[in-house]
Every structure is written in structure tokens, then in C-alpha cells.
Coordinates of C-alpha atoms and ligand atoms in Angstrom, one line a residue:
M28 CA -23.9 -11.5 2.6
V29 CA -26.1 -13.7 0.4
N30 CA -29.7 -14.7 0.9
W31 CA -30.6 -18.3 1.2
T32 CA -34.1 -18.4 -0.1
N33 CA -36.3 -21.3 -1.2
F34 CA -36.6 -21.6 -5.0
D35 CA -40.4 -21.2 -5.0
A36 CA -40.1 -17.9 -3.1
L37 CA -38.2 -16.3 -5.9
D38 CA -39.8 -14.0 -8.6
S39 CA -37.9 -15.8 -11.3
Y40 CA -39.6 -19.1 -10.2
Q41 CA -43.0 -17.5 -11.0
A42 CA -41.5 -16.1 -14.2
L43 CA -40.3 -19.5 -15.3
K44 CA -43.8 -20.9 -14.8
N45 CA -45.1 -18.5 -17.3
V46 CA -42.5 -18.7 -20.1
D47 CA -43.6 -20.0 -23.5
A48 CA -42.3 -23.5 -24.0
V49 CA -40.0 -24.2 -26.9
N50 CA -40.8 -27.1 -29.2
V51 CA -37.4 -28.8 -29.7
R52 CA -38.6 -30.6 -32.9
E53 CA -39.7 -27.4 -34.5
V54 CA -36.7 -25.2 -33.7
M55 CA -34.2 -27.9 -34.5
S56 CA -35.6 -28.7 -37.9
G57 CA -34.2 -27.1 -41.1
E58 CA -32.3 -23.8 -41.2
S59 CA -33.4 -22.7 -37.7
G60 CA -31.7 -25.8 -36.3
A61 CA -28.5 -25.1 -38.2
Q62 CA -28.5 -21.5 -36.8
R63 CA -29.2 -22.7 -33.3
V64 CA -26.2 -25.2 -33.4
K65 CA -23.9 -22.2 -34.2
K66 CA -25.5 -19.8 -31.8
Y67 CA -26.2 -21.8 -28.7
S68 CA -22.7 -22.8 -27.8
V69 CA -20.5 -21.7 -24.9
P70 CA -16.8 -22.1 -24.8
M71 CA -15.6 -24.2 -21.9
A72 CA -12.2 -24.5 -20.3
E73 CA -9.4 -26.3 -22.2
G74 CA -10.8 -25.6 -25.7
M75 CA -14.1 -27.5 -25.2
A76 CA -17.6 -26.3 -25.9
Y77 CA -21.0 -26.8 -24.3
N78 CA -23.5 -26.8 -27.1
Y79 CA -27.2 -26.6 -26.1
A80 CA -28.9 -26.0 -29.4
A81 CA -31.1 -29.1 -28.9
K82 CA -32.3 -28.0 -25.5
A83 CA -35.9 -26.6 -25.0
V84 CA -34.7 -23.0 -24.5
D85 CA -34.7 -19.8 -26.5
D86 CA -33.5 -16.3 -25.9
D87 CA -36.6 -15.4 -23.8
I88 CA -36.1 -18.4 -21.5
L89 CA -32.4 -17.8 -21.2
A90 CA -33.1 -14.2 -20.1
V91 CA -35.3 -15.5 -17.3
L92 CA -32.6 -18.1 -16.4
Q93 CA -30.2 -15.2 -16.1
K94 CA -32.6 -13.4 -13.8
L95 CA -32.8 -16.6 -11.7
S96 CA -29.1 -16.8 -11.5
D97 CA -28.9 -13.1 -10.4
E98 CA -31.8 -13.3 -8.0
A99 CA -30.6 -16.5 -6.3
Q100 CA -27.1 -15.0 -6.2
L101 CA -25.6 -18.2 -7.6
T102 CA -22.1 -16.8 -8.4
E103 CA -22.0 -14.9 -5.1
K104 CA -22.8 -18.2 -3.3
Y105 CA -20.0 -19.8 -5.2
E106 CA -17.7 -17.0 -4.1
E107 CA -18.8 -17.5 -0.4
L108 CA -18.0 -21.2 -0.8
Y109 CA -14.5 -20.8 -2.1
N110 CA -13.8 -18.1 0.4
G111 CA -14.5 -20.5 3.2
A112 CA -18.1 -20.0 4.4
V113 CA -19.9 -22.8 6.2
I114 CA -21.8 -24.0 3.1
N115 CA -22.3 -27.6 4.4
T116 CA -24.9 -26.6 7.0
G117 CA -25.8 -30.2 7.8
E118 CA -22.3 -31.0 9.1
K119 CA -21.3 -27.4 9.8
R120 CA -18.4 -27.6 7.5
L121 CA -16.6 -25.6 4.9
V122 CA -16.6 -26.9 1.3
L123 CA -13.1 -26.7 -0.2
H124 CA -12.5 -29.2 -2.9
Q125 CA -11.9 -26.5 -5.5
L126 CA -9.0 -25.3 -3.3
C127 CA -7.2 -28.5 -4.0
R128 CA -6.6 -27.4 -7.6
G129 CA -5.9 -23.7 -7.2
Q130 CA -6.5 -20.5 -5.3
L131 CA -9.8 -18.9 -6.4
G132 CA -10.3 -16.2 -3.8
K133 CA -9.1 -15.2 -0.3
D134 CA -6.8 -17.4 1.7
V135 CA -8.9 -19.9 3.7
V136 CA -7.3 -20.4 7.2
V137 CA -8.8 -22.8 9.7
D138 CA -7.2 -23.2 13.2
G139 CA -4.1 -21.4 11.9
V140 CA -3.8 -23.7 8.8
N141 CA -3.9 -22.2 5.3
K142 CA -6.0 -24.8 3.6
R143 CA -4.7 -24.3 0.1
E144 CA -1.1 -24.8 1.5
F145 CA -2.3 -27.9 3.3
Y146 CA -3.8 -29.5 0.2
Q147 CA -0.7 -28.5 -1.9
A148 CA 1.6 -29.9 0.8
Q149 CA -0.2 -33.3 0.6
Q150 CA 0.1 -33.3 -3.2
D151 CA 3.8 -32.5 -2.9
R152 CA 4.3 -35.3 -0.4
I153 CA 2.5 -37.7 -2.7
A154 CA 4.5 -36.5 -5.7
K155 CA 7.8 -37.2 -3.9
F156 CA 6.5 -40.6 -2.8
A157 CA 5.3 -41.5 -6.3
N158 CA 8.6 -40.4 -7.9
D159 CA 10.6 -42.5 -5.3
V160 CA 8.4 -45.5 -6.1
H161 CA 9.0 -45.0 -9.9
A162 CA 12.7 -44.5 -9.4
G163 CA 13.0 -47.7 -7.4
K164 CA 13.9 -45.8 -4.2
I165 CA 10.9 -47.2 -2.4
V166 CA 10.7 -50.9 -3.1
N167 CA 9.2 -54.1 -1.8
G168 CA 10.6 -56.4 0.9
K169 CA 12.9 -58.1 -1.7
G170 CA 14.2 -54.8 -3.0
E171 CA 12.2 -55.0 -6.2
K172 CA 10.2 -52.2 -7.9
F173 CA 6.4 -52.0 -7.4
T174 CA 4.5 -52.4 -10.7
T175 CA 0.9 -52.2 -9.6
V176 CA -1.2 -49.9 -7.4
V177 CA -4.5 -51.0 -5.9
Q178 CA -7.0 -48.6 -4.5
I179 CA -9.3 -50.0 -1.7
G180 CA -12.2 -47.7 -1.1
I181 CA -15.9 -47.2 -1.9
G182 CA -18.3 -44.4 -3.0
G183 CA -16.3 -41.2 -3.5
S184 CA -13.2 -43.0 -2.4
D185 CA -13.5 -45.2 -5.5
L186 CA -15.8 -43.9 -8.2
G187 CA -14.1 -40.7 -9.2
P188 CA -10.5 -41.9 -9.0
R189 CA -11.5 -45.1 -10.9
A190 CA -13.4 -43.2 -13.6
L191 CA -10.4 -40.8 -14.0
Y192 CA -7.9 -43.7 -14.1
L193 CA -9.8 -45.5 -16.8
A194 CA -10.3 -42.2 -18.7
L195 CA -6.5 -41.7 -19.0
E196 CA -5.1 -45.3 -19.0
N197 CA -4.9 -45.5 -22.8
W198 CA -3.9 -41.9 -23.2
A199 CA -1.0 -42.6 -20.7
K200 CA 0.1 -45.8 -22.5
T201 CA 0.1 -43.9 -25.8
N202 CA 2.1 -41.0 -24.3
H203 CA 4.5 -43.3 -22.4
T204 CA 3.5 -42.1 -19.0
L205 CA 1.8 -45.2 -17.6
K206 CA 4.1 -45.8 -14.7
M207 CA 2.1 -48.4 -12.8
Q208 CA -1.1 -50.4 -13.6
A209 CA -4.0 -49.5 -11.3
A210 CA -6.8 -51.7 -10.0
F211 CA -9.7 -51.0 -7.6
I212 CA -11.4 -53.0 -4.9
S213 CA -14.7 -51.5 -3.6
N214 CA -17.5 -54.0 -3.0
V215 CA -17.6 -56.0 0.2
D216 CA -18.5 -58.9 -2.0
P217 CA -15.5 -61.2 -1.5
D218 CA -15.4 -62.0 -5.2
D219 CA -14.4 -58.4 -5.9
A220 CA -11.2 -58.4 -3.7
S221 CA -10.4 -62.0 -4.8
A222 CA -10.7 -61.3 -8.5
V223 CA -8.4 -58.3 -8.2
L224 CA -5.9 -60.2 -6.1
N225 CA -6.0 -63.1 -8.5
N226 CA -5.2 -60.8 -11.4
I227 CA -2.2 -59.0 -10.0
D228 CA 1.3 -59.8 -8.7
V229 CA 0.8 -59.0 -5.0
E230 CA 4.5 -59.1 -4.3
H231 CA 4.9 -56.1 -6.5
A232 CA 1.7 -54.2 -5.6
L233 CA 1.1 -51.2 -3.4
F234 CA -2.4 -51.0 -1.8
I235 CA -3.9 -47.7 -0.8
V236 CA -6.6 -47.9 1.8
V237 CA -8.8 -44.9 1.1
S238 CA -11.4 -43.8 3.5
K239 CA -12.0 -40.2 4.6
S240 CA -13.9 -41.4 7.7
G241 CA -11.7 -44.4 8.3
T242 CA -14.8 -46.2 9.5
T243 CA -16.5 -47.5 6.3
L244 CA -17.3 -51.2 6.8
E245 CA -16.6 -52.3 3.2
T246 CA -13.2 -50.6 3.0
L247 CA -12.0 -51.8 6.4
T248 CA -13.2 -55.3 5.6
N249 CA -11.4 -55.2 2.2
A250 CA -8.2 -53.8 3.8
A251 CA -8.2 -56.7 6.3
F252 CA -8.9 -59.1 3.4
V253 CA -5.9 -57.8 1.5
E254 CA -3.7 -57.8 4.6
D255 CA -4.6 -61.4 5.1
A256 CA -3.8 -62.2 1.5
L257 CA -0.4 -60.5 1.8
K258 CA 0.4 -62.4 4.9
K259 CA -0.6 -65.7 3.3
A260 CA 1.7 -64.8 0.3
G261 CA 4.6 -64.3 2.8
V262 CA 4.6 -60.6 2.3
D263 CA 4.9 -57.9 5.1
P264 CA 1.7 -55.8 4.7
S265 CA 3.3 -52.8 6.3
K266 CA 5.7 -52.6 3.3
H267 CA 2.8 -52.7 0.8
M268 CA -0.1 -50.7 2.4
L269 CA -0.7 -47.0 2.4
A270 CA -3.5 -45.0 3.9
C271 CA -5.3 -42.0 2.5
T272 CA -7.7 -40.6 5.1
S273 CA -8.5 -37.5 7.2
E274 CA -6.2 -36.6 10.0
T275 CA -8.8 -37.3 12.6
S276 CA -9.8 -40.8 11.4
P277 CA -9.0 -44.1 13.1
L278 CA -6.7 -44.9 10.1
A279 CA -4.5 -41.8 10.6
N280 CA -1.0 -42.0 12.1
N281 CA -1.0 -45.8 12.1
D282 CA 2.4 -47.5 11.7
K283 CA 0.9 -50.5 10.0
F284 CA 1.1 -48.3 6.9
L285 CA 4.2 -47.6 4.8
D286 CA 3.0 -44.0 4.6
S287 CA -0.2 -42.0 5.0
F288 CA -1.6 -39.1 3.1
Y289 CA -4.3 -36.7 4.2
M290 CA -7.5 -34.9 3.1
D291 CA -9.8 -33.2 5.6
D292 CA -13.5 -32.8 6.6
Y293 CA -13.9 -30.0 4.1
I294 CA -13.7 -32.3 1.1
G295 CA -16.8 -34.4 0.5
G296 CA -16.2 -38.0 -0.6
R297 CA -17.7 -37.5 -4.1
Y298 CA -15.7 -34.3 -4.5
S299 CA -12.5 -35.9 -3.3
S300 CA -10.8 -36.9 -6.7
S301 CA -8.9 -33.6 -6.5
S302 CA -7.6 -34.3 -3.0
A303 CA -5.1 -36.9 -1.8
V304 CA -7.8 -39.5 -2.6
G305 CA -7.4 -39.1 -6.3
C306 CA -3.9 -37.7 -6.2
C307 CA -2.3 -40.8 -4.7
V308 CA -3.5 -43.5 -7.1
L309 CA -3.3 -41.2 -10.2
S310 CA 0.2 -40.0 -9.3
L311 CA 1.4 -43.5 -8.8
A312 CA -0.2 -44.7 -12.0
F313 CA 0.6 -41.8 -14.3
G314 CA 3.2 -39.7 -12.5
P315 CA 2.6 -36.4 -10.5
E316 CA 2.9 -34.2 -13.6
V317 CA -0.2 -35.8 -15.2
F318 CA -2.1 -35.3 -12.0
A319 CA -1.0 -31.6 -12.0
R320 CA -2.3 -31.3 -15.6
L321 CA -5.6 -32.7 -14.5
M322 CA -5.8 -30.2 -11.7
A323 CA -4.9 -27.4 -14.1
G324 CA -7.8 -28.3 -16.3
A325 CA -10.2 -28.4 -13.3
H326 CA -8.9 -25.1 -12.0
A327 CA -9.5 -23.5 -15.4
A328 CA -13.1 -24.7 -15.3
D329 CA -13.5 -23.4 -11.7
E330 CA -12.3 -19.9 -12.9
T331 CA -14.9 -20.0 -15.7
A332 CA -17.6 -20.8 -13.1
K333 CA -17.1 -17.4 -11.5
E334 CA -18.6 -15.6 -14.6
K335 CA -22.0 -13.9 -13.9
D336 CA -23.2 -13.9 -17.5
I337 CA -24.8 -17.3 -17.9
L338 CA -23.9 -17.4 -21.6
K339 CA -20.2 -17.3 -20.7
N340 CA -20.4 -19.7 -17.8
P341 CA -21.1 -23.3 -19.1
S342 CA -21.5 -25.1 -15.7
L343 CA -23.9 -22.4 -14.5
L344 CA -25.9 -22.5 -17.8
D345 CA -26.0 -26.3 -17.8
A346 CA -27.2 -26.2 -14.2
L347 CA -30.0 -23.6 -14.9
I348 CA -31.2 -25.5 -18.0
G349 CA -31.3 -28.7 -15.9
V350 CA -33.4 -26.9 -13.2
Y351 CA -35.8 -25.6 -15.9
E352 CA -36.2 -29.2 -17.2
R353 CA -36.6 -30.7 -13.8
N354 CA -39.0 -28.2 -12.2
F355 CA -41.0 -26.8 -15.1
L356 CA -40.8 -29.5 -17.8
D357 CA -41.1 -32.3 -15.3
Y358 CA -38.3 -34.4 -16.6
A359 CA -37.1 -36.6 -13.7
T360 CA -34.0 -38.2 -15.2
T361 CA -30.9 -37.3 -17.1
A362 CA -28.8 -39.7 -19.2
V363 CA -25.0 -39.1 -19.5
L364 CA -23.8 -40.5 -22.8
P365 CA -20.1 -40.2 -23.4
Y366 CA -19.1 -41.1 -27.0
S367 CA -15.7 -42.2 -25.6
Q368 CA -15.0 -45.7 -24.3
A369 CA -12.4 -44.2 -21.9
L370 CA -15.3 -42.5 -20.0
S371 CA -16.9 -45.9 -19.3
R372 CA -17.2 -45.2 -15.6
F373 CA -17.7 -41.5 -15.8
P374 CA -21.5 -41.8 -15.7
A375 CA -21.2 -43.9 -12.5
H376 CA -19.1 -41.2 -10.9
L377 CA -21.6 -38.5 -12.0
Q378 CA -24.4 -40.7 -10.6
Q379 CA -22.9 -40.4 -7.1
L380 CA -21.9 -36.8 -7.5
D381 CA -25.4 -35.7 -8.5
M382 CA -27.7 -38.0 -6.7
E383 CA -25.8 -38.1 -3.4
S384 CA -25.5 -34.3 -3.5
N385 CA -28.9 -33.2 -4.7
G386 CA -31.2 -36.1 -3.8
K387 CA -32.7 -34.1 -0.9
S388 CA -36.2 -33.2 0.3
V389 CA -35.3 -30.5 2.9
N390 CA -33.6 -27.2 2.5
R391 CA -30.3 -26.2 4.0
F392 CA -32.2 -25.3 7.2
G393 CA -33.9 -28.7 7.5
E394 CA -37.3 -27.5 6.3
K395 CA -39.3 -29.5 3.7
V396 CA -39.2 -28.0 0.2
N397 CA -42.3 -28.1 -2.1
Y398 CA -40.5 -28.6 -5.4
V399 CA -38.6 -31.5 -6.9
T400 CA -34.8 -31.5 -6.6
G401 CA -32.0 -33.6 -8.1
P402 CA -32.7 -35.9 -11.1
I403 CA -32.0 -39.6 -11.5
I404 CA -28.7 -40.0 -13.4
F405 CA -27.7 -43.0 -15.4
G406 CA -25.6 -43.6 -18.5
E407 CA -23.3 -45.7 -20.6
P408 CA -20.9 -44.9 -23.4
G409 CA -22.2 -44.6 -26.9
T410 CA -22.5 -46.3 -29.2
N411 CA -23.0 -49.3 -26.9
G412 CA -26.0 -47.6 -25.3
Q413 CA -27.6 -47.2 -28.7
H414 CA -28.0 -50.9 -28.9
S415 CA -29.4 -51.1 -25.4
F416 CA -31.6 -48.5 -23.8
Y417 CA -31.9 -45.9 -26.6
Q418 CA -35.1 -47.6 -27.7
L419 CA -36.9 -46.1 -24.7
L420 CA -35.1 -42.8 -25.1
H421 CA -36.3 -42.5 -28.7
Q422 CA -39.8 -44.0 -28.5
G423 CA -40.7 -44.5 -24.9
K424 CA -43.3 -42.5 -23.0
T425 CA -40.7 -40.9 -20.7
I426 CA -38.7 -38.0 -22.0
V427 CA -35.1 -38.1 -20.7
P428 CA -32.8 -35.1 -21.2
L429 CA -29.5 -36.3 -22.6
Q430 CA -26.0 -35.1 -21.9
F431 CA -23.7 -36.2 -24.7
I432 CA -19.9 -35.9 -24.5
G433 CA -17.7 -36.3 -27.6
F434 CA -14.2 -35.8 -28.9
K435 CA -12.8 -35.2 -32.3
D436 CA -9.7 -37.3 -31.9
S437 CA -9.2 -40.7 -30.4
Q438 CA -6.7 -41.2 -27.6
I439 CA -4.6 -44.1 -29.0
G440 CA -4.6 -42.8 -32.6
N441 CA -4.8 -46.2 -34.1
D442 CA -7.6 -46.3 -36.6
V443 CA -8.6 -47.9 -40.0
V444 CA -10.6 -46.6 -42.9
I445 CA -13.4 -49.1 -43.5
E446 CA -16.0 -48.3 -46.2
G447 CA -14.7 -44.8 -46.5
S448 CA -14.5 -43.7 -42.9
T449 CA -12.4 -44.3 -39.8
S450 CA -13.9 -45.7 -36.6
Q451 CA -13.5 -42.3 -34.9
K452 CA -15.5 -40.7 -37.7
K453 CA -18.2 -43.4 -37.3
L454 CA -18.3 -42.7 -33.6
D455 CA -18.7 -38.9 -34.2
A456 CA -21.2 -39.4 -37.0
N457 CA -23.3 -41.4 -34.5
V458 CA -23.4 -38.8 -31.8
A459 CA -24.3 -36.1 -34.4
A460 CA -27.0 -38.3 -35.8
Q461 CA -28.4 -39.2 -32.4
I462 CA -28.8 -35.5 -31.4
V463 CA -30.8 -34.7 -34.5
A464 CA -32.8 -38.0 -34.4
F465 CA -33.8 -37.3 -30.8
A466 CA -34.7 -33.6 -31.5
C467 CA -36.3 -33.9 -34.9
G468 CA -37.8 -37.4 -35.0
K469 CA -39.3 -38.8 -38.2
D470 CA -42.8 -39.1 -39.3
D471 CA -44.0 -42.5 -40.5
E472 CA -47.4 -43.7 -41.2
N473 CA -46.5 -46.9 -39.4
P474 CA -46.9 -45.8 -35.7
N475 CA -44.3 -48.4 -34.7
K476 CA -41.7 -46.7 -36.9
N477 CA -42.7 -43.1 -36.0
F478 CA -40.4 -40.9 -34.0
D479 CA -42.0 -38.0 -32.2
G480 CA -38.7 -36.2 -31.6
G481 CA -38.7 -33.3 -29.2
R482 CA -36.2 -35.0 -27.0
P483 CA -33.8 -32.5 -25.6
S484 CA -30.0 -33.0 -25.4
S485 CA -26.8 -31.0 -25.1
I486 CA -23.3 -32.0 -26.0
I487 CA -19.9 -31.2 -24.6
I488 CA -17.4 -31.3 -27.5
G489 CA -13.6 -31.5 -27.1
Q490 CA -10.6 -32.2 -29.3
Q491 CA -9.3 -35.1 -27.3
L492 CA -9.8 -36.6 -23.9
N493 CA -6.5 -35.8 -22.1
P494 CA -5.6 -34.7 -18.5
E495 CA -6.6 -31.1 -19.1
T496 CA -9.9 -31.7 -20.8
L497 CA -10.7 -34.5 -18.3
G498 CA -10.0 -32.1 -15.4
A499 CA -12.2 -29.5 -16.9
L500 CA -15.0 -32.1 -17.4
L501 CA -14.7 -33.2 -13.8
A502 CA -15.0 -29.6 -12.5
H503 CA -17.8 -28.7 -14.9
F504 CA -20.1 -31.3 -13.4
E505 CA -19.1 -30.6 -9.8
N506 CA -19.9 -27.0 -10.3
K507 CA -23.1 -27.7 -12.2
V508 CA -24.3 -29.8 -9.2
M509 CA -23.2 -27.1 -6.8
F510 CA -25.2 -24.4 -8.7
Q511 CA -28.3 -26.6 -8.8
G512 CA -28.1 -27.2 -5.1
F513 CA -27.9 -23.4 -4.6
V514 CA -31.0 -22.9 -6.7
W515 CA -32.9 -25.5 -4.8
N516 CA -31.6 -24.0 -1.5
I517 CA -30.5 -27.5 -0.4
N518 CA -27.3 -28.6 1.2
S519 CA -25.4 -30.5 -1.6
F520 CA -22.6 -31.5 0.7
D521 CA -23.9 -34.0 3.2
Q522 CA -25.5 -37.5 2.7
E523 CA -27.6 -38.5 5.6
G524 CA -29.7 -40.7 3.3
V525 CA -27.0 -43.4 3.2
Q526 CA -26.9 -43.9 7.0
L527 CA -30.0 -45.9 7.7
G528 CA -29.1 -48.9 5.6
K529 CA -25.6 -49.0 7.1
V530 CA -27.1 -49.0 10.7
L531 CA -29.5 -51.8 9.9
A532 CA -26.8 -53.9 8.2
K533 CA -24.8 -53.6 11.5
R534 CA -27.8 -54.7 13.4
V535 CA -28.2 -57.7 11.2
L536 CA -24.6 -58.8 11.7
A537 CA -25.1 -58.3 15.5
H538 CA -28.3 -60.5 15.3
D539 CA -30.3 -57.6 16.8
T540 CA -33.3 -57.9 14.4
D541 CA -37.0 -57.8 14.5
G542 CA -40.0 -57.5 12.1
A543 CA -39.2 -57.6 8.4
L544 CA -35.5 -57.4 9.1
A545 CA -35.5 -60.6 11.0
V546 CA -37.4 -62.4 8.3
Y547 CA -35.1 -61.2 5.5
S548 CA -32.1 -62.1 7.6
D549 CA -33.5 -65.7 8.1
L550 CA -34.2 -65.9 4.3
L551 CA -30.6 -65.1 3.7
E552 CA -29.4 -67.3 6.6
I553 CA -27.3 -64.4 8.0
Ligands
F6P24 O1 -14.3 -42.3 2.3 P1 -15.2 -43.0 3.3 O2 -15.4 -42.3 4.6 O3 -14.9 -44.4 3.5 O4 -16.7 -42.9 2.6 C1 -17.0 -43.6 1.4 C2 -18.3 -43.1 0.9 O5 -19.4 -43.4 1.8 C3 -20.3 -42.4 1.8 O6 -20.2 -41.7 3.0 C4 -21.7 -42.9 1.6 O7 -21.9 -44.1 2.0 C5 -20.0 -41.5 0.6 O8 -20.4 -40.2 0.7 C6 -18.5 -41.7 0.6 O9 -18.0 -41.3 -0.6

């Protein structure tokens, strides 16, 4: 059995308060910096590496972080999780998203159902469905092949799958495995659905209504919006619409859908890309083999996360360094900066993953905690970000830890040498330069041109963004967030904080308002 103890009650919490701080500028300058870049690197799954040379840690701090990991029983808690303990205390649920991509421990059986087999069976059903669509065995009302798939969902039923689709779209085109174009409708803003519908050929489109709960206002509204558009186009919606939901939701077992695929209550929305939620759209877009490769990469990262030695466990190490920065260096934000245009929506996915999971003020037993928890996450692909918000990152008063992601090869492989280097080389040169600029700064007698440096970062480096490396990246961050939640002794798997706004919006629509709500409603003429 593991002990669920508040972070500030641990001996290692006190020890971390007393460690000697590392001056990033000092240690990253000159030969010492070169040595750190070689030394402070951990292999990740799928040939990637997590390099943390430019973080404010040294061997002494790492030793205390190892103690923290052991004392807080972080890998033991992970083991409890994948063996089926009720980790989500708020909703009294198991947490099984890792089981969608492989068996990590014991069989998890609930009400006589082996959960790994259930998730695999859904993937197999989706694979058969996708193959039949691609082969022209499942066709539209006119007997013609479907060419487009549209996912209708929001939050975890949108962000992860959308980020993954965009991450692999060009890779799939290059590798001749783009079977169907995908599009996504999420916002209840009517312009979102209209713009997507205007851009596609609805007669040849399949629409997946994705909602775990089957009750989300935006998704149900958009599903009805699309149904209406299909009817107006003279198309039978039941031949074009699929459902992806939990078996207990109001959307389940509904014959207005061509077919339905299931996840369950043990998969949180923001962790659902590995379940039917991601499987459906990605298998239709790229083929089931590509989805299987994505899952293989994620499973490899899940296996690595079992390692007790923090210097061999990149997601655990990343988590612990993040905790040190958040609780002892007082850094409130983290920027995710992929030097890969394909990862354009990955920061948005991580924003939900991290902030919805760890944006909590009470521990897993509902008691207030006296320390800060999850950071604010934001980000954009480099080099675009360099010409936007990096000014503040370099010279602003707030220090923001930076998470870079970079790849040696492009996905499409089309490149030109201009002034002695390819665009890919320019991209990679920029990320290397940024890490050193942030860490080491530059003295200038003109204060306006002076860079203090000392701004910490880490980088995940891979050869190429492909299904395996993408899967490993996805799981790396899921596991990092999980480990941080364990340190803070919070429940990372519920999201009560999003409920109040939803309830009040319903009251506005029902004209049941008073006080400020009534005045705002009047201002907007609702
Ligand atoms: O899949 P559902 O049930 O429609 O939920 C969508 C999203 O809404 C939330 O519950 C928060 O509003 C997320 O956690 C979830 O990913």
C-alpha cells in the first residue's frame, strides 16, 4: 500500500527548501555548459532524448529529487494506477488511459470485463470500420466513397485528437497513408461549424460526434447543427454520423448513428486520445496501422515511466524538476515551444492536459493544500514565437521555464539550401541558439540591450516527428502531469472547476438570472 501524504509533510520538501540554488547562467557558460549538455540528458522512448542541461539543477539537487520520488512513492503510485486502484478519488474512478495502449501490470477486471480487452476490442472494431470505409465497403447514400472525416467534440474530445492529426497530416501525405482529410468542429460559435461545413464536401463526409458524457452543450449543439446541414443538403444524417462516447451516455446505442464506438468512465477527456476518441478519427484519416504505431510509441514511454531511478525516467525527472521550479523557485508558468510546425496545436493540448489536471487547491481528500500546484501553460511553435512573445521571455521581469521540442529531420523532406543552409538547419540552429541565449544572456552597457540570462529550459530532441515519436511525446507529458499530481497529493483526474460556468450559462439561457449575471445578460441581449 502507498501513503498519500501532502507534499509539505515530506522530509524531502524541507530538504528542497535548503538546497543551494544553481545559477543557470554560470553553469551554462563556457566548458561547464558544454559538459552539462552531454551529461544532463536522459534517453526517452523511440530514440528521443530529454536534455535538461539548462535547468537550474545539479547533482545535489537531483539527489534530493530522487529522495522525493522515493519518499512520495511516485513509481509505486503509478503502479497502483495501472493495476486498477481508485486513483480518481473525486469521482471514485479508476484511471486507465495507459491500458488503451498496452498491458503494464496485472489484468484490470471491472464487473467481469477485462479492461485492456475492452479497449482493444473497440480499437479492433474501429480498425474494421475504417478499413471498410477506405475499401469502399461502407459508402454514402449514393454508393460513393467517403473522403473526409469531421470530429465534433470539445476539450479532451477535440484538443488531443486535433493536435495529433495535425502533427501527422504532412507525414502521412509524404508516406502515402493519408486516407481521408480530417476537420474539427469544437466551438459553439456558429461560425466554427459553418466554416468547416463550407470547406468540405458534406455528401462525402463522415461526422463523428465525440462526447464521453454525451451531455456537453457545445457538442450536442454542433451535432444538431451538422444534422440540420446534412438534411438541408438532402443527405440522410444516419448514413453520415457516428458516435464515440461512453456506454452509459445518452448518445450510446442510438440508431440515428451509422455506428458507435465506446470508451468508459476510466478514461479522462484530456487523456482520451489513446481511446476510441482518438482512435476513430485518426484511423479513418491515416489508417489503423498508423494509430497502432502511435500507441506503440506511447506504450514504450509508459514502460519507461516505471523506472525508479529518476535519471533513467524522463517523465518522472521532468515532473520533479517542474515541481522544484514551481514550489521552490516560484516560477508560475511554463512555455511549450515546439520547433516543428506540425506540433502547432500540441501546446493547446498540453494546456488542457496540465491545467485541467493539476489546477487544484485541495488534496485528493478534499483538504486545502498550503503550497502552489500546477503551472500556467502556454506556447506556440518556434520560430514564430520568437517574433512574438519571446521578448518577455528574454528580458521581462517574469522568469518562465521553457520546454523546447525539436527534430533533426523535417517530415516532408522538401528543403532548399539558401545562403549555405537548409530551412531545417536554420530551424534547429534557432532552437540551439535560443537555449543558450536564455541561459547565458549577454552583457551590454546599454541596459536596453542587456540580457540577464539565467532563464531555464529543457529540450526534447528526436530524429523525426512520426507516429512512434508522437506517441512517446503524448505519453511523456501525460505521465509527467500524473507524477506531479502525485507529488502535490492532488487528484489530477477530475475537473470540478469547469462546472460552475456551465451551470450559469444554462441559467442565462433559461432567463433565470439575477445580480451581475442579469446585467451581463442584458448587455449581450441574451
Ligand atoms: O467528452 P465530453 O464529455 O463532451 O467532455 C468534453 C470536455 O469537457 C470537460 O469535461 C470540461 O468542460 C473536459 O474535461 C472534457 O474533455
